[in-house]
Amino acid sequence: MCGIVGLFLKKQELRPTLGDMLTDMLITMTDRGPDSAGIAIYGEDTGRTKITVQSDTPETDFAGLDTALADAIGAEVEIRPISTHAVLSLPVEKEAEAVAVLEARGLRIMSVGASMEIFKEVGLPEDVAARFRIREMGGSHGIGHTRMATESAVTTLGAHPFSTASDQCLVHNGSLSNHNAMRRKLARKGIVTKTENDTEVGAAYISSRIAEGASLGEALEGTLKDLDGFFTFVTGTRNGFGVVRDPIACKPAVMAETDDYVAFASEYRAFVNLPGIDTARVWEPEPATVYFWER
Amino acid sequence: MTVLDMAHTTLREVNTTLQHASKGHSNEAFTIVNPRGSHAMAVGLDGPITVTIKGSTGYYCAGMNKAATVHVEGSAGPGVAENMMSGEVIVEGNASQYAGATGHGGLLNIKGNASSRCGISMKGIDIVVHGNIGHMSAFMAQKGNLVVLGDAGDALGDSLYEARIFVRGTVKSLGADCIEKEMRPEHLALLADLLSRTGADARPEDFKRYGSARKLYNFNIDHAGEY
């Protein structure tokens, strides 16, 4: 069991409250996943690349990191440390170089993208949300996850969302049964996953399909054919988010839509504080059917 | 009428109040406000009280109901009216998966759609769904009636025993050992009664009846692939 929440705002004025609304939704899903929690938030596109890194010893690892990275890549770098994570902003063309430098320094890369930042840690969703001050974050859309681990250890890297490409992320409720075979298949194409986790393979599969030219819809459609097991997937991209459930659809999913937003959750409870929920259209996504909302 | 506000009252207090009243057979009426999608609301009621829930509920609302009437004015989460023995459960909105599962008796009236596995292993309950139902509905259903005014999803009535299924719309596919059957006068009468009791605007003649071909009752090696 895990909990998933997602919110895609249609109304510009709601953007400053995105983090606040997502935090309420995430905390409500605590009893579906008390092990760890995470959130991918799509904020302002600044025209620069944002790399979110994690360290177990942030005091030492983040001190002077911006100047060290700036020296290494020869470009201006801004740093925004938040608890165990730090968001580094740098010129787009320096992305690959910067990732290599950061990995060589032993930092864990949580996400890379023009607008997406991922924050995830072990702990109760309430504590994770507070540590990263998610309530204060604004943005156009975001996806959160509360984890009850089944397929791999309870660690920071085992928490969701998983990101395997720029501005793309995936959260998952369920378990994949062919992830080892798929991991090998992806490795032969040169796509290397960082963990033993099944969801990361799902994320890498979707990213690889998109990299090969598939649309988000086609990539999600492909999960129904190529991934075996139970899944309710919510995937985020720079422009929006998509939802797909396996054909058996044991894992719950409910959606709500108003003129102001589209919301996703594992349970209706997560919606109760959303504005106008009493008059929202509320429905369950059909099994083996791809849904996506993009702007 | 007593109002229970879940903004100030815990689920346990609400259920204790309802269960206590139902055992007294007091014919009392209760209204629950601010249900906030809570799980296991109004479960295990054991007498003829009336409960109106002003909003949507989470998992297992009105489970194990006996004699009580539970009216959900929003939508219901998974397992609404699971294992109901008697009484009536009405859902004004949609119901999530396995609505009315294993129900032994009573009436479940869903005004919207029901999702997958509606009436799975039902054992005597009557279920009327005014909208559509999802896949694997009435799987291994043993007794009772499932009436659907809309369409049914894949594998309807798979491994069915003696429950009757009536569908007005289309059936995406029938499950193993489920077949269309002749609609006889007694079925039309039964259907007319269920439709009128649930306020459904439909004519019995517009429905098709589905039931068990009874070929899986005894093991036959030629049917091994069907199990």
Coordinates of C-alpha atoms in Angstrom, one line a residue, chain B residues 72-203:
Chain B
V72 CA -24.9 8.4 1.4
E73 CA -25.6 11.7 -0.2
G74 CA -22.2 11.8 -1.9
S75 CA -20.0 9.0 -3.4
A76 CA -18.8 5.9 -1.6
G77 CA -15.3 4.5 -1.5
P78 CA -14.3 0.8 -1.9
G79 CA -16.5 -1.9 -0.3
V80 CA -19.7 0.0 0.4
A81 CA -22.3 -2.3 2.0
E82 CA -19.8 -5.1 2.1
N83 CA -21.4 -8.2 3.6
M84 CA -24.7 -6.6 4.2
M85 CA -27.3 -8.9 5.8
S86 CA -30.5 -6.8 5.4
G87 CA -31.7 -3.2 5.3
E88 CA -31.0 -0.7 2.6
V89 CA -28.0 1.3 1.5
I90 CA -28.5 4.2 -1.0
V91 CA -25.6 6.0 -2.7
E92 CA -26.5 9.1 -4.5
G93 CA -23.2 9.4 -6.3
N94 CA -20.8 6.8 -7.6
A95 CA -19.5 3.7 -5.7
S96 CA -15.9 2.5 -5.9
Q97 CA -14.8 -1.1 -6.4
Y98 CA -16.4 -4.2 -4.8
A99 CA -19.7 -2.5 -3.8
G100 CA -22.0 -4.9 -2.1
A101 CA -19.3 -7.7 -2.0
T102 CA -20.4 -10.9 -0.3
G103 CA -23.8 -9.3 0.7
H104 CA -26.3 -11.8 2.1
G105 CA -29.4 -9.7 1.8
G106 CA -31.0 -6.3 1.7
L107 CA -30.9 -3.7 -1.1
L108 CA -28.0 -1.6 -2.3
N109 CA -29.2 1.2 -4.5
I110 CA -26.4 3.1 -6.4
K111 CA -27.6 6.1 -8.3
G112 CA -24.4 6.7 -10.2
N113 CA -21.8 4.3 -11.5
A114 CA -20.2 1.4 -9.7
S115 CA -16.6 0.5 -10.6
S116 CA -14.9 -2.9 -10.8
R117 CA -16.0 -6.1 -8.9
C118 CA -19.4 -4.8 -8.0
G119 CA -21.3 -7.6 -6.2
I120 CA -18.3 -9.9 -6.1
S121 CA -19.3 -13.2 -4.3
M122 CA -22.8 -11.8 -3.5
K123 CA -24.8 -14.3 -1.6
G124 CA -28.4 -12.9 -1.7
I125 CA -28.2 -9.1 -1.8
D126 CA -30.1 -7.1 -4.4
I127 CA -28.0 -4.5 -6.1
V128 CA -29.4 -1.9 -8.4
V129 CA -26.9 0.4 -10.3
H130 CA -28.5 3.3 -12.2
G131 CA -25.3 3.9 -14.2
N132 CA -22.5 1.5 -15.4
I133 CA -20.5 -1.2 -13.6
G134 CA -16.8 -2.0 -14.1
H135 CA -15.0 -5.2 -14.9
M136 CA -15.2 -8.5 -13.0
S137 CA -18.6 -7.6 -11.5
A138 CA -20.6 -10.4 -9.9
F139 CA -17.5 -12.7 -10.0
M140 CA -18.4 -16.0 -8.2
A141 CA -21.8 -14.5 -7.3
Q142 CA -23.9 -17.1 -5.6
K143 CA -27.3 -15.6 -5.0
G144 CA -29.3 -12.4 -5.3
N145 CA -29.9 -10.0 -8.2
L146 CA -27.6 -7.5 -9.8
V147 CA -29.5 -4.9 -11.9
V148 CA -27.6 -2.5 -14.1
L149 CA -29.3 0.3 -16.0
G150 CA -26.2 1.3 -17.9
D151 CA -23.4 -0.8 -19.3
A152 CA -21.2 -3.6 -17.8
G153 CA -17.5 -3.9 -18.2
D154 CA -15.3 -7.0 -19.0
A155 CA -15.8 -10.5 -17.6
L156 CA -19.3 -10.0 -16.2
G157 CA -20.4 -12.9 -14.0
D158 CA -17.2 -14.9 -14.3
S159 CA -17.6 -18.3 -12.5
L160 CA -21.1 -17.4 -11.6
Y161 CA -23.3 -19.6 -9.4
E162 CA -27.0 -18.8 -9.0
A163 CA -27.1 -15.0 -8.8
R164 CA -29.1 -13.3 -11.6
I165 CA -27.8 -10.4 -13.6
F166 CA -29.9 -8.0 -15.5
V167 CA -28.3 -5.4 -17.8
R168 CA -30.1 -2.8 -19.9
G169 CA -27.0 -1.5 -21.8
T170 CA -24.1 -3.3 -23.4
V171 CA -21.9 -5.9 -21.8
K172 CA -18.2 -5.5 -22.8
S173 CA -17.6 -9.2 -22.3
L174 CA -19.1 -12.1 -20.4
G175 CA -16.8 -14.1 -18.0
A176 CA -16.3 -17.8 -18.0
D177 CA -19.5 -19.8 -17.7
C178 CA -21.8 -16.7 -17.8
I179 CA -24.4 -16.7 -20.6
E180 CA -27.4 -14.7 -21.7
K181 CA -30.6 -16.4 -20.6
E182 CA -34.3 -16.2 -21.5
M183 CA -36.3 -13.5 -19.7
R184 CA -39.4 -15.2 -18.3
P185 CA -42.4 -13.6 -16.7
E186 CA -41.2 -14.2 -13.1
H187 CA -37.9 -12.3 -14.0
L188 CA -39.9 -9.4 -15.4
A189 CA -41.9 -9.2 -12.2
L190 CA -38.8 -9.4 -10.1
L191 CA -37.2 -6.7 -12.1
A192 CA -40.3 -4.5 -12.0
D193 CA -40.3 -4.7 -8.2
L194 CA -36.6 -3.8 -7.9
L195 CA -36.8 -0.9 -10.3
S196 CA -39.8 0.5 -8.6
R197 CA -38.3 0.1 -5.1
T198 CA -35.1 2.0 -6.2
G199 CA -36.9 4.7 -8.2
A200 CA -35.3 3.6 -11.4
D201 CA -36.8 5.0 -14.6
A202 CA -36.5 1.9 -16.8
R203 CA -38.8 -0.7 -18.3

